[in-house]
């Protein structure tokens, strides 16, 4: 840990605060000067001055036990060196201390600010990550952002830490971290630091107790071309040889492969097999690439290497009963994949005129998997672009959530959720590298939507454009109270639809939904759901499909609200400490 107060920035900032005799008589004395509340301690014939607020949670230190130059906070027993303010308990933080001079029987202290608060708070963020202390993470994040530090800096710190210390490689914590970064543009200003805190604390939680991960070295003096490395990589993933695959990937990065080539390498391997880990694997890859885009591909080797283990060891749906029986979906898909080059060639000259979304959606929501595969091929042949096709499939996946009946088992919410976030990931991936291999993911998404058809039996009704109100903002004000009660799923969906159909601002709605998500303890799938829905709305805009997407997301959030809100309490304490509030002092 670093010491927050090394030397004061000015030597002439001393002010008189008390008489020496008063401090000696009292043992500890509280003084208020220039917006500071300072605790003076007399110990071993010396006067010490420290901030009265315990940096852990803000409890007053004046009157605390002082022995052998150490003061102990009576609330949580954090211990501090009076001379430097340094703590002996890393979960607490150093307490600001002030240089003291005795002049003619009077106590003078220097209130000049510390030399390098940036270095201190950056180190404290690392401390919080290393020891999984949410309060320390929250305080340091707030302090850094308030100094004007770009959010990408703490974001990169979380990425580097989470990929360095994580036995499972890239997983839910780093995905939450990236989702939160992606959500920043949709959030109110006051919620942006909170989102970053949620992401960083998720990384720390995932990495708690994990040993460091050592990335394998690239092939020595490799002259292997990218096409060969890509082919080897796919082969090694196929046989679940993570170490060999990682060496190919790192060699490709080191040899100068560009970001699109790396993405192609990963996505091809991820779609060689069907719907890996119910969609998580491809979503993790997409999130890692989005994270790298945010930080200009810094730390690319370690971040990319963190993906390989889960990619090699993912469950493959061709090995599952549900994809093989009673209908062999894998056989249907493999036949469709053989036709892809031909239909794409035919459809290329027809692109720009396809507009058959309304005809395609009922087929994708139907009960005939062969018809689903054929309809996708026919759409491509008729001029539907890859991005149009994945957009329709993603929309149908969202409809499963928008029409999810609450009589289903609660765990089935996730069964409906996974195809949507997977399809969204395929959508973002195809925008990055529109390859034939990756297009297979669209078909996988469509089949996962098919397998969830019983979750819409009977279907919940989609809210219709009725009950229009003149002042939709009044509806938005009702949303927090609605989500304070359990299982207000249909009511929430109806309110959101009424708000949007009444001309309410989708931007304000998304900001509000983001705020309500952040007040709950983090939930991996909820964060995924909201980020994917906001991204999809950004493509669909003010359309019925766009409204249905936000209805689906709000219903999913309502199903998972309210929860414990301990993280929100932690953040609130950190925020008040940062603002200088005297949390536990009498006024």
Coordinates of C-alpha atoms in Angstrom, one line a residue:
X1 CA 0.0 0.0 0.0
X2 CA 1.1 3.6 -0.6
X3 CA 1.1 6.4 1.9
X4 CA -1.4 9.0 0.9
X5 CA 0.4 11.9 2.7
X6 CA 4.1 11.9 2.0
X7 CA 5.0 15.6 2.1
X8 CA 2.6 18.6 1.9
X9 CA 2.7 20.5 -1.3
X10 CA 3.2 23.8 0.5
X11 CA 5.3 24.6 3.6
X12 CA 3.4 27.8 4.5
X13 CA -0.1 26.2 4.9
X14 CA 0.1 25.9 8.7
X15 CA -2.8 27.2 10.8
X16 CA -3.3 27.4 14.5
X17 CA -5.9 24.8 15.7
X18 CA -5.6 24.4 19.6
X19 CA -3.5 25.0 22.7
X20 CA -1.0 22.3 23.5
X21 CA -2.3 22.2 27.1
X22 CA -5.8 21.4 25.9
X23 CA -4.6 18.5 23.8
X24 CA -2.5 17.2 26.6
X25 CA -5.3 17.4 29.1
X26 CA -7.9 15.7 26.8
X27 CA -5.7 13.1 25.3
X28 CA -7.7 13.5 22.1
X29 CA -9.4 16.7 20.8
X30 CA -11.7 17.4 17.9
X31 CA -11.2 20.6 15.9
X32 CA -12.9 22.0 12.8
X33 CA -10.8 24.0 10.4
X34 CA -11.4 24.9 6.7
X35 CA -14.0 22.2 6.1
X36 CA -11.7 19.6 7.8
X37 CA -12.7 17.7 10.9
X38 CA -9.4 16.9 12.6
X39 CA -8.7 14.6 15.5
X40 CA -5.7 15.6 17.6
X41 CA -4.0 12.9 19.7
X42 CA -1.4 13.3 22.4
X43 CA 0.8 10.2 22.6
X44 CA 4.4 9.7 23.8
X45 CA 4.8 13.4 24.4
X46 CA 3.9 14.2 20.8
X47 CA 0.8 15.7 19.1
X48 CA -0.6 14.0 16.0
X49 CA -3.3 15.3 13.7
X50 CA -5.4 12.9 11.5
X51 CA -8.7 13.2 9.7
X52 CA -11.4 12.4 12.1
X53 CA -13.3 10.1 9.7
X54 CA -12.1 6.5 9.7
X55 CA -11.4 5.9 6.0
X56 CA -13.1 2.5 6.2
X57 CA -16.7 3.7 6.7
X58 CA -16.5 7.2 8.1
X59 CA -16.9 6.6 11.8
X60 CA -15.3 9.3 14.0
X61 CA -11.8 8.5 15.3
X62 CA -11.7 11.2 18.0
X63 CA -11.8 9.4 21.4
X64 CA -10.6 6.1 20.0
X65 CA -8.1 4.0 21.8
X66 CA -4.5 5.3 21.4
X67 CA -1.5 3.2 22.5
X68 CA 2.1 3.0 21.4
X69 CA 1.5 5.4 18.6
X70 CA -1.4 3.4 17.1
X71 CA -5.0 4.5 17.1
X72 CA -7.7 1.9 16.8
X73 CA -11.2 2.7 15.5
X74 CA -13.7 1.2 17.9
X75 CA -16.3 0.2 15.2
X76 CA -14.4 -2.3 13.1
X77 CA -11.0 -2.1 14.9
X78 CA -9.0 -0.7 12.0
X79 CA -5.6 0.3 13.2
X80 CA -3.6 3.4 12.1
X81 CA -0.1 4.7 12.6
X82 CA -0.5 8.2 14.0
X83 CA 2.7 9.5 12.5
X84 CA 1.9 8.6 8.9
X85 CA -1.8 7.7 8.9
X86 CA -0.9 4.3 7.4
X87 CA -3.2 1.5 8.2
X88 CA -2.3 -2.0 9.3
X89 CA -5.5 -3.3 7.9
X90 CA -5.7 -3.1 4.1
X91 CA -9.5 -3.2 4.0
X92 CA -9.6 0.1 5.8
X93 CA -7.3 2.5 3.8
X94 CA -4.8 5.0 5.1
X95 CA -6.2 7.9 7.0
X96 CA -5.1 11.4 5.9
X97 CA -2.6 12.9 8.5
X98 CA -1.3 16.4 8.8
X99 CA 2.1 17.7 9.7
X100 CA 2.2 19.3 13.2
X101 CA 4.3 22.0 14.7
X102 CA 4.2 23.4 18.3
X103 CA 4.7 27.1 18.4
X104 CA 4.8 29.0 21.7
X105 CA 2.5 26.4 23.4
X106 CA 0.1 26.3 20.5
X107 CA -0.6 23.5 18.0
X108 CA -0.3 24.4 14.3
X109 CA -1.0 21.9 11.5
X110 CA -0.4 21.9 7.7
X111 CA -3.6 21.4 5.7
X112 CA -1.9 21.3 2.3
X113 CA -3.2 18.5 0.0
X114 CA -1.1 15.3 -0.6
X115 CA 1.6 15.2 -3.2
X116 CA 0.3 12.5 -5.4
X117 CA -3.3 11.4 -4.8
X118 CA -3.6 9.9 -8.3
X119 CA -0.8 7.3 -7.5
X120 CA -2.4 6.6 -4.2
X121 CA -5.9 5.9 -5.5
X122 CA -4.6 3.9 -8.4
X123 CA -2.7 1.7 -6.0
X124 CA -5.7 1.4 -3.8
X125 CA -7.8 0.2 -6.8
X126 CA -5.2 -2.6 -7.3
X127 CA -5.4 -3.3 -3.5
X128 CA -9.1 -3.6 -3.8
X129 CA -8.9 -5.9 -6.8
X130 CA -6.2 -8.1 -5.2
X131 CA -8.1 -8.5 -1.9
X132 CA -11.7 -8.4 -3.2
X133 CA -12.7 -5.4 -1.1
X134 CA -15.7 -3.7 -2.7
X135 CA -15.6 -0.6 -0.5
X136 CA -11.9 0.0 -1.5
X137 CA -12.8 -0.5 -5.1
X138 CA -15.7 1.9 -4.9
X139 CA -13.7 4.7 -3.1
X140 CA -10.7 4.5 -5.5
X141 CA -12.9 4.4 -8.6
X142 CA -14.9 7.5 -7.4
X143 CA -11.6 9.3 -6.6
X144 CA -10.0 8.5 -9.9
X145 CA -12.9 9.6 -12.0
X146 CA -13.3 12.8 -10.0
X147 CA -9.7 13.6 -10.9
X148 CA -10.7 13.5 -14.5
X149 CA -9.2 10.0 -15.2
X150 CA -10.7 8.5 -18.3
X151 CA -12.9 5.5 -17.5
X152 CA -10.8 3.4 -19.8
X153 CA -7.9 3.5 -17.4
X154 CA -9.6 1.7 -14.5
X155 CA -11.4 -0.5 -17.0
X156 CA -8.0 -1.6 -18.4
X157 CA -6.7 -2.2 -14.9
X158 CA -9.7 -4.5 -14.3
X159 CA -9.1 -6.3 -17.6
X160 CA -5.4 -6.9 -16.9
X161 CA -6.1 -8.1 -13.4
X162 CA -9.0 -10.3 -14.3
X163 CA -7.1 -12.1 -17.1
X164 CA -4.0 -12.4 -15.0
X165 CA -5.7 -13.9 -12.0
X166 CA -8.6 -16.2 -13.0
X167 CA -8.5 -20.0 -13.0
X168 CA -11.4 -20.2 -15.4
X169 CA -10.0 -17.7 -17.9
X170 CA -12.4 -15.2 -19.3
X171 CA -15.7 -15.7 -17.5
X172 CA -18.7 -13.9 -16.0
X173 CA -16.8 -11.3 -14.1
X174 CA -14.9 -9.9 -17.1
X175 CA -18.1 -10.1 -19.2
X176 CA -20.0 -8.0 -16.6
X177 CA -17.0 -5.6 -16.5
X178 CA -17.2 -5.1 -20.3
X179 CA -21.0 -4.9 -20.3
X180 CA -20.8 -2.1 -17.8
X181 CA -18.3 -0.3 -19.9
X182 CA -20.6 -0.7 -22.9
X183 CA -23.6 0.6 -20.9
X184 CA -21.9 3.9 -19.9
X185 CA -23.3 5.9 -22.9
X186 CA -26.8 4.9 -21.9
X187 CA -26.6 5.9 -18.3
X188 CA -27.1 9.1 -16.4
X189 CA -23.9 10.9 -15.4
X190 CA -24.3 9.9 -11.7
X191 CA -24.7 6.2 -12.5
X192 CA -21.5 5.9 -14.7
X193 CA -19.1 5.5 -11.7
X194 CA -21.5 3.0 -10.1
X195 CA -21.5 0.9 -13.3
X196 CA -17.7 0.9 -13.4
X197 CA -17.6 -0.1 -9.7
X198 CA -20.0 -3.0 -10.4
X199 CA -17.7 -4.2 -13.2
X200 CA -14.5 -3.9 -11.2
X201 CA -16.0 -5.6 -8.2
X202 CA -17.3 -8.5 -10.4
X203 CA -13.7 -9.0 -11.7
X204 CA -12.3 -9.0 -8.1
X205 CA -15.0 -11.5 -7.0
X206 CA -14.2 -13.9 -9.9
X207 CA -10.4 -13.6 -9.3
X208 CA -10.5 -14.0 -5.5
X209 CA -7.9 -16.6 -4.4
X210 CA -7.0 -17.5 -8.0
X211 CA -3.3 -18.1 -8.9
X212 CA -1.7 -16.1 -11.7
X213 CA -2.2 -17.3 -15.2
X214 CA 1.0 -17.6 -17.2
X215 CA 0.5 -17.1 -21.0
X216 CA 2.4 -19.6 -23.2
X217 CA 5.1 -18.2 -25.4
X218 CA 4.7 -17.9 -29.2
X219 CA 6.4 -20.4 -31.5
X220 CA 10.1 -19.5 -31.6
X221 CA 11.2 -17.5 -34.7
X222 CA 7.9 -18.5 -36.3
X223 CA 7.5 -17.9 -40.0
X224 CA 4.2 -19.7 -40.1
X225 CA 1.5 -17.9 -42.2
X226 CA -1.8 -16.8 -40.6
X227 CA -3.9 -19.3 -42.6
X228 CA -1.9 -22.2 -41.2
X229 CA -2.0 -20.9 -37.6
X230 CA -5.8 -20.5 -38.0
X231 CA -6.1 -24.0 -39.2
X232 CA -3.9 -25.4 -36.5
X233 CA -5.9 -23.4 -33.9
X234 CA -9.2 -24.9 -35.0
X235 CA -7.7 -28.4 -35.0
X236 CA -6.4 -28.0 -31.5
X237 CA -9.7 -26.6 -30.2
X238 CA -11.5 -29.6 -31.8
X239 CA -9.4 -32.0 -29.8
X240 CA -9.6 -29.8 -26.6
X241 CA -5.9 -29.1 -26.5
X242 CA -6.0 -25.7 -24.9
X243 CA -2.2 -25.2 -24.5
X244 CA -1.4 -25.9 -28.2
X245 CA -4.3 -23.7 -29.3
X246 CA -3.2 -20.9 -27.1
X247 CA 0.3 -21.0 -28.5
X248 CA -1.1 -20.7 -32.0
X249 CA -3.2 -17.7 -31.0
X250 CA -0.4 -15.9 -29.3
X251 CA 1.9 -16.6 -32.2
X252 CA -0.7 -15.1 -34.6
X253 CA -0.8 -11.9 -32.4
X254 CA 2.9 -11.7 -32.1
X255 CA 3.4 -12.2 -35.9
X256 CA 1.3 -9.1 -36.6
X257 CA -2.2 -10.5 -37.4
X258 CA -4.7 -7.7 -37.4
X259 CA -7.8 -7.5 -35.2
X260 CA -10.1 -8.9 -37.9
X261 CA -7.9 -11.9 -38.5
X262 CA -7.8 -12.6 -34.8
X263 CA -11.6 -12.3 -34.6
X264 CA -12.0 -14.6 -37.5
X265 CA -9.7 -17.2 -36.0
X266 CA -11.7 -17.2 -32.7
X267 CA -15.2 -17.1 -34.2
X268 CA -14.5 -19.8 -36.7
X269 CA -13.4 -22.2 -33.9
X270 CA -16.4 -21.1 -31.8
X271 CA -18.8 -22.0 -34.6
X272 CA -17.1 -25.3 -35.7
X273 CA -19.2 -26.9 -33.0
X274 CA -22.8 -26.1 -32.1
X275 CA -23.9 -23.5 -29.6
X276 CA -21.0 -23.9 -27.2
X277 CA -21.9 -23.7 -23.5
X278 CA -25.4 -22.5 -24.4
X279 CA -24.0 -19.5 -26.1
X280 CA -21.6 -18.2 -23.4
X281 CA -18.4 -19.1 -25.3
X282 CA -19.1 -17.0 -28.3
X283 CA -20.5 -14.2 -26.2
X284 CA -17.3 -14.2 -24.1
X285 CA -15.2 -14.0 -27.3
X286 CA -17.3 -11.1 -28.5
X287 CA -17.0 -9.3 -25.2
X288 CA -13.3 -9.7 -25.1
X289 CA -12.9 -8.2 -28.5
X290 CA -15.2 -5.3 -27.6
X291 CA -13.0 -4.8 -24.5
X292 CA -9.9 -4.7 -26.6
X293 CA -11.5 -2.2 -28.9
X294 CA -12.2 0.1 -25.9
X295 CA -8.5 0.0 -24.8
X296 CA -7.0 0.2 -28.3
X297 CA -5.9 -3.5 -28.1
X298 CA -3.6 -3.0 -25.2
X299 CA -2.7 -6.2 -23.3
X300 CA -4.1 -8.2 -26.3
X301 CA -2.0 -11.3 -25.8
X302 CA -3.1 -11.9 -22.2
X303 CA -6.7 -11.0 -22.8
X304 CA -7.0 -13.2 -25.9
X305 CA -5.2 -16.1 -24.2
X306 CA -7.8 -16.0 -21.4
X307 CA -10.4 -17.2 -23.9
X308 CA -8.8 -20.4 -25.0
X309 CA -9.5 -22.7 -22.1
X310 CA -13.3 -22.1 -22.1
X311 CA -13.3 -22.4 -25.9
X312 CA -11.5 -25.7 -25.8
X313 CA -13.4 -27.2 -22.9
X314 CA -16.9 -25.9 -23.7
X315 CA -19.9 -28.2 -23.9
X316 CA -21.0 -28.9 -27.4
X317 CA -24.7 -29.2 -28.3
X318 CA -24.1 -31.9 -30.9
X319 CA -23.2 -34.1 -27.8
X320 CA -26.5 -33.3 -26.1
X321 CA -29.7 -35.2 -26.3
X322 CA -31.9 -32.2 -26.9
X323 CA -30.1 -31.3 -30.2
X324 CA -30.2 -34.9 -31.4
X325 CA -33.5 -36.4 -30.2
X326 CA -36.4 -36.6 -31.2
X327 CA -35.2 -34.5 -34.1
X328 CA -31.6 -34.5 -35.2
X329 CA -31.1 -30.7 -35.3
X330 CA -27.3 -31.1 -36.0
X331 CA -28.0 -33.1 -39.2
X332 CA -30.4 -30.4 -40.4
X333 CA -27.8 -27.7 -39.7
X334 CA -24.9 -29.6 -41.3
X335 CA -27.0 -29.9 -44.5
X336 CA -27.8 -26.2 -44.4
X337 CA -24.1 -25.3 -43.9
X338 CA -23.2 -27.2 -47.1
X339 CA -25.6 -25.0 -49.0
X340 CA -24.4 -21.7 -47.6
X341 CA -21.7 -20.8 -50.2
X342 CA -24.2 -21.4 -53.0
X343 CA -27.1 -19.4 -51.6
X344 CA -24.8 -16.6 -50.6
X345 CA -23.5 -16.4 -54.2
X346 CA -27.0 -16.3 -55.6
X347 CA -28.3 -13.8 -53.1
X348 CA -25.4 -11.4 -53.4
X349 CA -26.7 -9.8 -56.5
X350 CA -30.2 -9.4 -55.0
X351 CA -29.1 -7.6 -51.8
X352 CA -30.7 -4.3 -51.0
X353 CA -34.3 -5.3 -51.8
X354 CA -35.1 -7.9 -49.2
X355 CA -38.0 -6.9 -46.8
X356 CA -39.7 -10.2 -45.7
X357 CA -39.1 -9.9 -42.0
X358 CA -42.8 -10.3 -41.2
X359 CA -43.0 -13.5 -43.2
X360 CA -39.8 -14.9 -41.6
X361 CA -40.6 -14.3 -37.9
X362 CA -43.6 -16.7 -37.6
X363 CA -41.5 -19.5 -39.2
X364 CA -38.6 -18.9 -36.8
X365 CA -41.1 -19.1 -33.9
X366 CA -42.7 -22.2 -35.3
X367 CA -42.4 -25.9 -34.6
X368 CA -40.6 -27.2 -37.7
X369 CA -36.8 -27.1 -37.5
X370 CA -36.4 -28.1 -41.1
X371 CA -38.6 -25.3 -42.2
X372 CA -36.6 -22.9 -40.0
X373 CA -33.3 -23.9 -41.7
X374 CA -34.9 -23.7 -45.1
X375 CA -36.4 -20.3 -44.4
X376 CA -33.0 -18.9 -43.4
X377 CA -31.4 -20.3 -46.6
X378 CA -34.2 -18.9 -48.7
X379 CA -33.9 -15.5 -47.2
X380 CA -30.2 -15.4 -48.0
X381 CA -30.9 -16.6 -51.5
X382 CA -33.5 -13.8 -51.9
X383 CA -31.0 -11.1 -51.0
X384 CA -31.2 -10.9 -47.2
X385 CA -27.8 -9.7 -45.9
X386 CA -26.1 -11.6 -43.1
X387 CA -26.7 -8.7 -40.8
X388 CA -30.4 -8.5 -41.7
X389 CA -30.7 -12.2 -41.0
X390 CA -29.1 -12.2 -37.6
X391 CA -31.1 -9.2 -36.6
X392 CA -34.4 -11.0 -37.3
X393 CA -33.2 -14.1 -35.4
X394 CA -32.1 -11.9 -32.5
X395 CA -35.5 -10.3 -32.5
X396 CA -37.3 -13.7 -32.4
X397 CA -35.1 -14.6 -29.4
X398 CA -36.2 -11.5 -27.6
X399 CA -39.8 -12.3 -28.4
X400 CA -39.4 -15.6 -26.4
X401 CA -38.7 -13.4 -23.4
X402 CA -41.3 -10.8 -24.1
X403 CA -43.9 -13.6 -24.4
X404 CA -42.5 -15.7 -21.6
X405 CA -45.4 -16.9 -19.4
X406 CA -44.9 -16.5 -15.7
X407 CA -46.4 -19.9 -15.1
X408 CA -43.1 -21.4 -16.3
X409 CA -40.4 -22.4 -13.8
X410 CA -38.3 -19.5 -12.6
X411 CA -35.1 -21.1 -13.9
X412 CA -36.6 -21.1 -17.4
X413 CA -36.1 -17.4 -17.7
X414 CA -32.4 -18.2 -18.3
X415 CA -33.4 -20.8 -21.0
X416 CA -35.2 -18.0 -22.8
X417 CA -32.4 -15.5 -22.1
X418 CA -29.4 -17.5 -23.5
X419 CA -30.5 -17.5 -27.1
X420 CA -31.0 -13.8 -27.1
X421 CA -27.6 -12.8 -25.7
X422 CA -26.0 -15.4 -28.0
X423 CA -27.8 -14.1 -31.1
X424 CA -26.8 -10.5 -30.1
X425 CA -23.2 -11.7 -29.8
X426 CA -23.3 -13.3 -33.3
X427 CA -24.8 -10.0 -34.6
X428 CA -21.9 -8.0 -33.2
X429 CA -19.5 -10.5 -34.5
X430 CA -20.9 -10.5 -38.0
X431 CA -20.6 -6.7 -38.1
X432 CA -16.9 -7.2 -37.3
X433 CA -16.1 -10.2 -39.6
X434 CA -18.9 -11.3 -41.9
X435 CA -17.6 -14.8 -42.7
X436 CA -19.4 -17.9 -44.0
X437 CA -18.1 -19.8 -40.9
X438 CA -19.6 -17.3 -38.5
X439 CA -22.9 -17.3 -40.3
X440 CA -23.4 -20.8 -38.9
X441 CA -23.9 -19.1 -35.5
X442 CA -27.1 -17.5 -36.9
X443 CA -28.5 -21.0 -37.6
X444 CA -27.4 -22.2 -34.1
X445 CA -29.3 -19.2 -32.6
X446 CA -32.4 -20.0 -34.6
X447 CA -32.4 -23.6 -33.4
X448 CA -31.9 -22.6 -29.8
X449 CA -35.0 -20.3 -30.2
X450 CA -36.9 -23.3 -31.7
X451 CA -36.0 -25.5 -28.7
X452 CA -37.5 -22.9 -26.3
X453 CA -40.9 -22.8 -28.1
X454 CA -42.7 -24.4 -25.1
X455 CA -41.8 -21.5 -22.9
X456 CA -44.4 -19.5 -24.9
X457 CA -47.2 -22.0 -24.3
X458 CA -49.4 -20.2 -23.6
X459 CA -47.7 -17.0 -24.8
X460 CA -47.8 -14.0 -22.6
X461 CA -49.6 -11.2 -24.6
X462 CA -47.4 -8.6 -26.2
X463 CA -48.5 -5.2 -24.9
X464 CA -50.4 -3.3 -27.5
X465 CA -50.4 0.4 -28.3
X466 CA -53.3 1.3 -26.1
X467 CA -53.8 3.2 -22.9
X468 CA -51.9 6.1 -24.4
X469 CA -51.2 8.9 -21.8
X470 CA -50.5 12.6 -22.4
X471 CA -47.6 12.7 -19.9
X472 CA -45.5 9.5 -20.3
X473 CA -42.9 10.8 -17.9
X474 CA -45.4 10.1 -15.1
X475 CA -45.3 6.4 -16.1
X476 CA -41.5 6.4 -15.8
X477 CA -41.7 7.7 -12.3
X478 CA -43.8 4.7 -11.3
X479 CA -41.2 2.2 -12.5
X480 CA -38.9 2.2 -9.4
X481 CA -41.8 1.4 -7.1
X482 CA -43.0 -1.3 -9.4
X483 CA -39.6 -3.0 -9.3
X484 CA -39.5 -2.8 -5.5
X485 CA -42.1 -5.6 -5.5
X486 CA -41.6 -9.1 -6.5
X487 CA -42.9 -10.6 -9.8
X488 CA -44.3 -7.5 -11.3
X489 CA -43.3 -8.9 -14.7
X490 CA -46.4 -8.3 -16.8
X491 CA -47.1 -5.0 -15.1
X492 CA -43.6 -3.8 -15.9
X493 CA -43.8 -4.9 -19.5
X494 CA -47.1 -3.1 -19.9
X495 CA -45.8 0.1 -18.3
X496 CA -42.8 0.2 -20.6
X497 CA -44.9 -0.4 -23.7
X498 CA -47.4 2.3 -22.7
X499 CA -44.6 4.7 -22.0
X500 CA -42.9 4.2 -25.4
X501 CA -46.2 4.0 -27.4
X502 CA -47.2 7.3 -25.7
X503 CA -44.1 9.0 -27.1
X504 CA -41.8 8.6 -24.2
X505 CA -38.0 8.9 -24.7
X506 CA -36.3 5.6 -25.1
X507 CA -33.1 7.2 -24.0
X508 CA -34.7 8.2 -20.7
X509 CA -36.2 4.7 -20.3
X510 CA -32.9 3.0 -20.9
X511 CA -31.2 5.3 -18.4
X512 CA -33.9 4.5 -15.8
X513 CA -33.7 0.8 -16.4
X514 CA -29.9 1.0 -16.1
X515 CA -30.3 2.8 -12.8
X516 CA -32.7 0.2 -11.5
X517 CA -30.4 -2.6 -12.5
X518 CA -27.5 -1.0 -10.7
X519 CA -29.3 -0.6 -7.4
X520 CA -29.6 -4.4 -7.2
X521 CA -26.7 -6.7 -6.4
X522 CA -25.1 -7.7 -9.6
X523 CA -26.5 -10.6 -11.5
X524 CA -24.6 -11.9 -14.5
X525 CA -27.5 -12.7 -16.7
X526 CA -29.4 -9.5 -15.9
X527 CA -26.4 -7.4 -16.9
X528 CA -26.0 -9.4 -20.1
X529 CA -29.7 -9.0 -20.9
X530 CA -29.8 -5.3 -20.4
X531 CA -26.6 -4.7 -22.4
X532 CA -27.8 -6.8 -25.3
X533 CA -31.2 -5.2 -25.3
X534 CA -29.9 -1.6 -25.3
X535 CA -27.5 -2.6 -28.2
X536 CA -30.3 -4.1 -30.2
X537 CA -32.5 -1.1 -29.6
X538 CA -29.8 1.1 -31.0
X539 CA -30.2 -0.8 -34.3
X540 CA -34.0 -1.1 -34.3
X541 CA -34.9 2.4 -33.1
X542 CA -38.4 3.6 -32.7
X543 CA -40.1 0.6 -34.2
X544 CA -42.5 -2.1 -32.8
X545 CA -39.5 -4.5 -32.8
X546 CA -37.5 -2.0 -30.8
X547 CA -40.3 -1.6 -28.3
X548 CA -40.6 -5.4 -28.0
X549 CA -36.9 -5.6 -27.2
X550 CA -37.1 -3.2 -24.3
X551 CA -40.3 -4.8 -23.1
X552 CA -38.4 -8.1 -23.0
X553 CA -35.5 -6.6 -21.1
X554 CA -37.8 -4.9 -18.6
X555 CA -39.7 -8.1 -18.0
X556 CA -36.5 -10.0 -17.4
X557 CA -35.3 -7.3 -14.9
X558 CA -38.7 -7.4 -13.1
X559 CA -38.5 -11.1 -12.8
X560 CA -35.1 -10.7 -11.0
X561 CA -36.1 -7.8 -8.8
X562 CA -35.8 -6.9 -6.0
X563 CA -32.7 -8.6 -4.6
X564 CA -30.3 -7.8 -1.8
X565 CA -28.8 -4.4 -2.3
X566 CA -25.6 -4.7 -0.3
X567 CA -23.5 -3.5 -3.2
X568 CA -25.6 -0.4 -3.4
X569 CA -25.1 0.3 0.3
X570 CA -21.3 -0.2 -0.1
X571 CA -21.2 2.2 -3.0
X572 CA -23.4 4.8 -1.2
X573 CA -21.0 4.8 1.8
X574 CA -18.0 5.3 -0.6
X575 CA -19.8 8.1 -2.4
X576 CA -20.7 9.9 0.8
X577 CA -17.1 9.5 2.1
X578 CA -15.8 10.9 -1.2
X579 CA -18.1 13.9 -0.9
X580 CA -16.8 14.6 2.6
X581 CA -20.0 13.8 4.4
X582 CA -19.7 13.3 8.2
X583 CA -21.5 10.0 8.1
X584 CA -21.5 9.2 11.8
X585 CA -20.8 12.4 13.6
X586 CA -23.2 14.5 15.5
X587 CA -24.0 17.8 13.9

